[in-house]
mmCIF file of C-alpha atoms in Angstrom:
data_model
loop_
_atom_site.group_PDB
_atom_site.id
_atom_site.type_symbol
_atom_site.label_atom_id
_atom_site.label_comp_id
_atom_site.label_asym_id
_atom_site.label_seq_id
_atom_site.Cartn_x
_atom_site.Cartn_y
_atom_site.Cartn_z
ATOM 1 C CA UNK A 10 0.004 0.027 0.011
ATOM 2 C CA UNK A 11 1.211 3.505 -0.836
ATOM 3 C CA UNK A 12 2.272 5.564 2.131
ATOM 4 C CA UNK A 13 -0.157 8.281 1.097
ATOM 5 C CA UNK A 14 -3.054 5.863 1.026
ATOM 6 C CA UNK A 15 -2.077 4.569 4.437
ATOM 7 C CA UNK A 16 -1.984 8.089 5.823
ATOM 8 C CA UNK A 17 -5.458 8.764 4.503
ATOM 9 C CA UNK A 18 -6.700 5.569 6.158
ATOM 10 C CA UNK A 19 -5.179 6.570 9.459
ATOM 11 C CA UNK A 20 -6.784 10.045 9.247
ATOM 12 C CA UNK A 21 -10.162 8.371 8.670
ATOM 13 C CA UNK A 22 -9.672 5.994 11.616
ATOM 14 C CA UNK A 23 -11.471 8.066 14.191
ATOM 15 C CA UNK A 24 -8.586 9.337 16.313
ATOM 16 C CA UNK A 25 -5.886 11.846 15.590
ATOM 17 C CA UNK A 26 -2.683 10.602 13.908
ATOM 18 C CA UNK A 27 0.059 11.525 16.370
ATOM 19 C CA UNK A 28 3.294 12.134 14.446
ATOM 20 C CA UNK A 29 6.366 13.007 16.541
ATOM 21 C CA UNK A 30 9.003 14.972 14.742
ATOM 22 C CA UNK A 31 12.147 13.290 13.424
ATOM 23 C CA UNK A 32 15.019 14.728 11.468
ATOM 24 C CA UNK A 33 17.154 11.808 10.272
ATOM 25 C CA UNK A 34 16.964 8.098 9.744
ATOM 26 C CA UNK A 35 17.613 6.990 13.338
ATOM 27 C CA UNK A 36 15.096 9.424 14.853
ATOM 28 C CA UNK A 37 12.504 8.192 12.380
ATOM 29 C CA UNK A 38 13.295 4.600 13.326
ATOM 30 C CA UNK A 39 12.871 5.474 17.011
ATOM 31 C CA UNK A 40 9.440 6.989 16.352
ATOM 32 C CA UNK A 41 8.259 3.887 14.495
ATOM 33 C CA UNK A 42 9.857 1.547 17.062
ATOM 34 C CA UNK A 43 7.893 3.383 19.788
ATOM 35 C CA UNK A 44 4.631 2.453 18.109
ATOM 36 C CA UNK A 45 3.658 5.664 16.344
ATOM 37 C CA UNK A 46 1.759 5.253 13.064
ATOM 38 C CA UNK A 47 3.438 8.163 11.308
ATOM 39 C CA UNK A 48 6.568 10.288 11.364
ATOM 40 C CA UNK A 49 6.664 14.041 10.986
ATOM 41 C CA UNK A 50 9.789 15.176 9.171
ATOM 42 C CA UNK A 51 10.363 18.493 10.864
ATOM 43 C CA UNK A 52 12.031 21.105 8.642
ATOM 44 C CA UNK A 53 13.012 23.090 11.703
ATOM 45 C CA UNK A 54 14.641 20.082 13.306
ATOM 46 C CA UNK A 55 16.478 19.212 10.095
ATOM 47 C CA UNK A 56 17.885 22.740 9.907
ATOM 48 C CA UNK A 57 18.945 22.654 13.501
ATOM 49 C CA UNK A 58 20.583 19.298 12.962
ATOM 50 C CA UNK A 59 22.906 21.019 10.496
ATOM 51 C CA UNK A 60 23.669 23.734 13.032
ATOM 52 C CA UNK A 61 21.398 26.316 11.381
ATOM 53 C CA UNK A 62 18.278 28.075 12.723
ATOM 54 C CA UNK A 63 14.819 27.503 11.285
ATOM 55 C CA UNK A 64 14.896 30.487 8.888
ATOM 56 C CA UNK A 65 14.439 28.721 5.548
ATOM 57 C CA UNK A 66 18.176 28.430 4.976
ATOM 58 C CA UNK A 67 18.291 24.816 3.709
ATOM 59 C CA UNK A 68 17.720 24.206 -0.013
ATOM 60 C CA UNK A 69 15.031 21.969 -1.400
ATOM 61 C CA UNK A 70 17.694 19.481 -2.478
ATOM 62 C CA UNK A 71 19.112 19.296 1.077
ATOM 63 C CA UNK A 72 15.641 18.714 2.495
ATOM 64 C CA UNK A 73 14.688 16.164 -0.152
ATOM 65 C CA UNK A 74 17.860 14.155 0.457
ATOM 66 C CA UNK A 75 17.054 13.950 4.167
ATOM 67 C CA UNK A 76 13.436 13.037 3.448
ATOM 68 C CA UNK A 77 14.520 10.139 1.236
ATOM 69 C CA UNK A 78 16.728 8.878 4.060
ATOM 70 C CA UNK A 79 13.882 9.036 6.546
ATOM 71 C CA UNK A 80 11.367 7.363 4.229
ATOM 72 C CA UNK A 81 13.857 4.518 3.580
ATOM 73 C CA UNK A 82 14.363 4.022 7.285
ATOM 74 C CA UNK A 83 10.732 3.284 8.199
ATOM 75 C CA UNK A 84 7.635 1.502 6.992
ATOM 76 C CA UNK A 85 5.130 4.092 8.356
ATOM 77 C CA UNK A 86 4.033 7.212 6.435
ATOM 78 C CA UNK A 87 6.245 10.261 6.598
ATOM 79 C CA UNK A 88 4.663 13.725 6.592
ATOM 80 C CA UNK A 89 7.041 16.371 5.287
ATOM 81 C CA UNK A 90 7.534 20.092 5.887
ATOM 82 C CA UNK A 91 7.664 21.868 2.514
ATOM 83 C CA UNK A 92 8.111 25.410 3.944
ATOM 84 C CA UNK A 93 6.767 27.835 1.340
ATOM 85 C CA UNK A 94 7.313 25.466 -1.584
ATOM 86 C CA UNK A 95 10.769 27.084 -1.993
ATOM 87 C CA UNK A 96 9.532 30.018 -4.097
ATOM 88 C CA UNK A 97 6.602 30.668 -6.402
ATOM 89 C CA UNK A 98 4.009 28.332 -7.865
ATOM 90 C CA UNK A 99 6.444 26.810 -10.320
ATOM 91 C CA UNK A 100 9.004 26.209 -7.597
ATOM 92 C CA UNK A 101 6.255 24.524 -5.603
ATOM 93 C CA UNK A 102 5.449 22.216 -8.486
ATOM 94 C CA UNK A 103 9.130 21.274 -8.745
ATOM 95 C CA UNK A 104 9.005 20.559 -4.967
ATOM 96 C CA UNK A 105 5.992 18.274 -5.290
ATOM 97 C CA UNK A 106 7.697 16.120 -7.894
ATOM 98 C CA UNK A 107 10.879 15.865 -5.745
ATOM 99 C CA UNK A 108 8.931 15.066 -2.592
ATOM 100 C CA UNK A 109 6.930 12.394 -4.399
ATOM 101 C CA UNK A 110 10.170 10.780 -5.613
ATOM 102 C CA UNK A 111 11.413 10.863 -2.015
ATOM 103 C CA UNK A 112 8.319 8.847 -1.025
ATOM 104 C CA UNK A 113 6.555 11.113 1.483
ATOM 105 C CA UNK A 114 2.874 10.475 2.230
ATOM 106 C CA UNK A 115 2.033 14.170 2.392
ATOM 107 C CA UNK A 116 3.420 17.559 3.223
ATOM 108 C CA UNK A 117 2.400 20.956 4.475
ATOM 109 C CA UNK A 118 3.066 24.179 2.583
ATOM 110 C CA UNK A 119 2.680 27.601 4.153
ATOM 111 C CA UNK A 120 1.746 31.125 3.326
ATOM 112 C CA UNK A 121 4.778 32.918 4.718
ATOM 113 C CA UNK A 122 7.010 34.981 2.466
ATOM 114 C CA UNK A 123 10.079 33.119 1.249
ATOM 115 C CA UNK A 124 12.374 32.611 3.080
ATOM 116 C CA UNK A 125 10.165 31.659 5.994
ATOM 117 C CA UNK A 126 10.889 31.456 9.696
ATOM 118 C CA UNK A 127 9.759 29.149 12.472
ATOM 119 C CA UNK A 128 6.026 29.480 13.090
ATOM 120 C CA UNK A 129 6.586 30.262 16.802
ATOM 121 C CA UNK A 130 9.014 33.122 16.058
ATOM 122 C CA UNK A 131 7.864 36.738 16.048
ATOM 123 C CA UNK A 132 7.851 39.124 13.094
ATOM 124 C CA UNK A 133 6.496 36.759 10.427
ATOM 125 C CA UNK A 134 5.073 38.007 7.177
ATOM 126 C CA UNK A 135 2.614 36.297 4.843
ATOM 127 C CA UNK A 136 1.748 36.463 1.154
ATOM 128 C CA UNK A 137 -1.670 37.562 -0.207
ATOM 129 C CA UNK A 138 -4.406 34.932 -0.258
ATOM 130 C CA UNK A 139 -4.443 34.878 -4.075
ATOM 131 C CA UNK A 140 -0.749 34.022 -4.227
ATOM 132 C CA UNK A 141 -1.129 31.136 -1.836
ATOM 133 C CA UNK A 142 -4.261 29.729 -3.511
ATOM 134 C CA UNK A 143 -2.493 29.807 -6.860
ATOM 135 C CA UNK A 144 0.408 27.887 -5.286
ATOM 136 C CA UNK A 145 -2.007 25.283 -3.881
ATOM 137 C CA UNK A 146 -3.655 24.791 -7.252
ATOM 138 C CA UNK A 147 -0.218 24.431 -8.857
ATOM 139 C CA UNK A 148 0.732 21.852 -6.229
ATOM 140 C CA UNK A 149 -2.367 19.833 -6.836
ATOM 141 C CA UNK A 150 -1.841 19.972 -10.592
ATOM 142 C CA UNK A 151 1.728 18.733 -10.260
ATOM 143 C CA UNK A 152 0.966 15.790 -7.945
ATOM 144 C CA UNK A 153 0.969 12.436 -9.753
ATOM 145 C CA UNK A 154 -0.323 10.508 -6.729
ATOM 146 C CA UNK A 155 -4.021 11.298 -6.179
ATOM 147 C CA UNK A 156 -3.736 10.211 -2.547
ATOM 148 C CA UNK A 157 -0.849 12.551 -1.722
ATOM 149 C CA UNK A 158 -2.024 14.517 1.352
ATOM 150 C CA UNK A 159 -1.654 18.252 0.767
ATOM 151 C CA UNK A 160 -1.737 20.268 3.990
ATOM 152 C CA UNK A 161 -2.191 24.052 3.773
ATOM 153 C CA UNK A 162 -0.606 25.923 6.625
ATOM 154 C CA UNK A 163 -1.401 29.542 7.436
ATOM 155 C CA UNK A 164 0.607 31.757 9.743
ATOM 156 C CA UNK A 165 -2.046 34.422 9.596
ATOM 157 C CA UNK A 166 -2.948 34.465 13.302
ATOM 158 C CA UNK A 167 0.173 36.381 14.303
ATOM 159 C CA UNK A 168 -0.053 38.720 11.316
ATOM 160 C CA UNK A 169 -3.700 39.418 10.453
ATOM 161 C CA UNK A 170 -5.682 38.096 13.399
ATOM 162 C CA UNK A 171 -8.295 35.433 13.893
ATOM 163 C CA UNK A 172 -11.093 36.349 11.459
ATOM 164 C CA UNK A 173 -8.751 36.957 8.533
ATOM 165 C CA UNK A 174 -7.047 33.636 9.256
ATOM 166 C CA UNK A 175 -10.343 31.778 9.116
ATOM 167 C CA UNK A 176 -11.038 33.337 5.710
ATOM 168 C CA UNK A 177 -7.640 32.247 4.546
ATOM 169 C CA UNK A 178 -8.223 28.716 5.754
ATOM 170 C CA UNK A 179 -11.529 28.428 3.841
ATOM 171 C CA UNK A 180 -9.867 29.755 0.675
ATOM 172 C CA UNK A 181 -6.986 27.321 0.956
ATOM 173 C CA UNK A 182 -9.311 24.345 1.303
ATOM 174 C CA UNK A 183 -11.312 25.515 -1.714
ATOM 175 C CA UNK A 184 -8.038 25.720 -3.679
ATOM 176 C CA UNK A 185 -7.461 22.016 -3.234
ATOM 177 C CA UNK A 186 -5.865 21.352 0.142
ATOM 178 C CA UNK A 187 -6.879 18.143 1.962
ATOM 179 C CA UNK A 188 -6.019 19.342 5.465
ATOM 180 C CA UNK A 189 -5.829 22.823 7.070
ATOM 181 C CA UNK A 190 -3.111 23.753 9.542
ATOM 182 C CA UNK A 191 -3.562 27.009 11.447
ATOM 183 C CA UNK A 192 -0.176 27.623 13.012
ATOM 184 C CA UNK A 193 0.431 28.908 16.577
ATOM 185 C CA UNK A 194 -2.979 29.495 18.180
ATOM 186 C CA UNK A 195 -2.199 30.955 21.580
ATOM 187 C CA UNK A 196 -5.259 29.995 23.664
ATOM 188 C CA UNK A 197 -7.523 27.015 24.190
ATOM 189 C CA UNK A 198 -10.429 29.133 22.982
ATOM 190 C CA UNK A 199 -8.680 29.765 19.685
ATOM 191 C CA UNK A 200 -8.053 26.051 19.264
ATOM 192 C CA UNK A 201 -11.728 25.310 19.920
ATOM 193 C CA UNK A 202 -12.945 28.130 17.628
ATOM 194 C CA UNK A 203 -10.697 26.904 14.799
ATOM 195 C CA UNK A 204 -12.216 23.470 15.217
ATOM 196 C CA UNK A 205 -15.767 24.878 15.128
ATOM 197 C CA UNK A 206 -15.245 27.338 12.314
ATOM 198 C CA UNK A 207 -13.245 25.055 10.001
ATOM 199 C CA UNK A 208 -15.227 21.836 9.303
ATOM 200 C CA UNK A 209 -12.319 20.115 7.513
ATOM 201 C CA UNK A 210 -9.596 17.681 8.487
ATOM 202 C CA UNK A 211 -7.193 19.748 10.603
ATOM 203 C CA UNK A 212 -3.566 19.504 11.715
ATOM 204 C CA UNK A 213 -2.320 21.079 14.922
ATOM 205 C CA UNK A 214 1.197 21.625 16.174
ATOM 206 C CA UNK A 215 1.755 20.615 19.817
ATOM 207 C CA UNK A 216 5.112 20.935 21.514
ATOM 208 C CA UNK A 217 6.291 21.860 24.993
ATOM 209 C CA UNK A 218 7.295 25.497 25.416
ATOM 210 C CA UNK A 219 5.680 26.912 22.256
ATOM 211 C CA UNK A 220 3.022 29.543 21.931
ATOM 212 C CA UNK A 221 0.208 26.987 21.719
ATOM 213 C CA UNK A 222 -1.149 25.516 24.986
ATOM 214 C CA UNK A 223 -0.903 21.752 25.233
ATOM 215 C CA UNK A 224 -4.123 19.828 24.970
ATOM 216 C CA UNK A 225 -4.567 16.018 25.326
ATOM 217 C CA UNK A 226 -4.741 14.236 22.011
ATOM 218 C CA UNK A 227 -8.089 12.643 22.797
ATOM 219 C CA UNK A 228 -9.575 16.090 23.290
ATOM 220 C CA UNK A 229 -8.002 17.271 20.003
ATOM 221 C CA UNK A 230 -9.498 14.272 18.247
ATOM 222 C CA UNK A 231 -12.902 15.072 19.618
ATOM 223 C CA UNK A 232 -12.543 18.610 18.292
ATOM 224 C CA UNK A 233 -11.843 17.256 14.828
ATOM 225 C CA UNK A 234 -8.063 17.508 14.556
ATOM 226 C CA UNK A 235 -6.933 14.676 12.294
ATOM 227 C CA UNK A 236 -3.180 15.045 12.729
ATOM 228 C CA UNK A 237 -1.135 16.127 15.719
ATOM 229 C CA UNK A 238 2.538 16.869 15.044
ATOM 230 C CA UNK A 239 5.139 17.252 17.788
ATOM 231 C CA UNK A 240 8.015 18.721 15.824
ATOM 232 C CA UNK A 241 10.916 19.484 18.113
ATOM 233 C CA UNK A 242 10.602 17.639 21.417
ATOM 234 C CA UNK A 243 12.748 14.616 20.403
ATOM 235 C CA UNK A 244 15.591 16.799 19.237
ATOM 236 C CA UNK A 245 15.453 18.920 22.328
ATOM 237 C CA UNK A 246 15.567 15.741 24.460
ATOM 238 C CA UNK A 247 18.542 14.500 22.443
ATOM 239 C CA UNK A 248 20.332 17.797 22.954
ATOM 240 C CA UNK A 249 19.788 17.560 26.693
ATOM 241 C CA UNK A 250 21.113 14.015 26.773
ATOM 242 C CA UNK A 251 24.180 14.939 24.763
ATOM 243 C CA UNK A 252 24.853 17.898 27.065
ATOM 244 C CA UNK A 253 24.588 15.692 30.154
ATOM 245 C CA UNK A 254 26.885 13.018 28.691
ATOM 246 C CA UNK A 255 29.449 15.562 27.561
ATOM 247 C CA UNK A 256 29.416 17.092 31.067
ATOM 248 C CA UNK A 257 30.161 13.609 32.500
ATOM 249 C CA UNK A 258 33.000 13.024 30.010
ATOM 250 C CA UNK A 259 34.541 16.393 30.772
ATOM 251 C CA UNK A 260 34.202 15.821 34.514
ATOM 252 C CA UNK A 261 35.186 12.126 34.772
ATOM 253 C CA UNK A 262 37.043 11.418 31.597
ATOM 254 C CA UNK A 263 34.460 8.897 30.441
ATOM 255 C CA UNK A 264 30.678 8.383 30.344
ATOM 256 C CA UNK A 265 30.278 5.647 32.946
ATOM 257 C CA UNK A 266 28.084 7.875 35.099
ATOM 258 C CA UNK A 267 25.564 8.063 32.250
ATOM 259 C CA UNK A 268 25.411 4.393 31.313
ATOM 260 C CA UNK A 269 22.020 3.800 32.878
ATOM 261 C CA UNK A 270 20.626 6.652 30.733
ATOM 262 C CA UNK A 271 21.933 5.351 27.447
ATOM 263 C CA UNK A 272 20.847 2.445 25.271
ATOM 264 C CA UNK A 273 23.477 -0.278 25.201
ATOM 265 C CA UNK A 274 25.772 -1.014 22.304
ATOM 266 C CA UNK A 275 23.633 -4.070 21.488
ATOM 267 C CA UNK A 276 20.403 -2.092 21.721
ATOM 268 C CA UNK A 277 21.749 0.572 19.351
ATOM 269 C CA UNK A 278 22.744 -2.100 16.796
ATOM 270 C CA UNK A 279 19.312 -3.699 17.101
ATOM 271 C CA UNK A 280 17.614 -0.358 16.385
ATOM 272 C CA UNK A 281 19.733 0.060 13.283
ATOM 273 C CA UNK A 282 19.193 -3.519 12.168
ATOM 274 C CA UNK A 283 22.884 -4.331 11.928
ATOM 275 C CA UNK A 284 22.342 -8.131 12.156
ATOM 276 C CA UNK A 285 20.035 -8.075 9.149
ATOM 277 C CA UNK A 286 22.584 -6.128 7.119
ATOM 278 C CA UNK A 287 25.350 -8.572 8.105
ATOM 279 C CA UNK A 288 23.157 -11.512 7.127
ATOM 280 C CA UNK A 289 22.542 -9.943 3.746
ATOM 281 C CA UNK A 290 26.272 -9.346 3.374
ATOM 282 C CA UNK A 291 26.841 -13.073 3.836
ATOM 283 C CA UNK A 292 24.130 -13.901 1.299
ATOM 284 C CA UNK A 293 25.744 -11.813 -1.416
ATOM 285 C CA UNK A 294 29.361 -12.492 -0.503
ATOM 286 C CA UNK A 295 31.512 -13.866 -3.317
#
């Protein structure tokens, strides 16, 4: 079954699809191994993994290469972050073809000006509705997979306010999006009003420390949110663990004090599937 078809089945399953954010092959494997039905390929986390901020600095080719790595690492659907489509409507069409070749199940594309910035940063700017709807129509025209899930993201709340954002969301769905993603609501009331005013499949961004209050996933499902992404928490946890381990090495000369907070050598190799690769190597050995 195509990953896109599987994602659509999951969305129709009655509860929200919870997709933690990965940024490379091993983080994607960990998400699948932990029992999640989908992986969110966080553009912000990918950027930060290269040592860069989430300011739209990575090229489409860099993102696509990483997406292909993540898709190859797992069997569950991968939902990608397409930023603004990397330019105008024609750039967005080029992006769709590249993302389809990478094997993603769907992606979200946003209405910020290019280059964009993290949705929870201040001082964002957005394009006119007409420009974004043209881009969405171009995206839909370029897709060869009819099940590819196109998610329209609007950053309008921080720029134009609530009512204008609702208008944008309706326009984006009419232009061919499958799911609407209103970025960075700041109150529970906004989250509930978005659910009431937008009778479409919806995606919401939930992560600790952002502008959006955390709400239990069952409540979000009851409100009609089909997908819940958690973009950055895994990377932030990994950074904390690296910092603690480096502190131990600097203090003690080795990491023995951290051993009970690490997976073992054997566990790491099991996650990667080293034994399977070695068995294949024997099969094809001359």
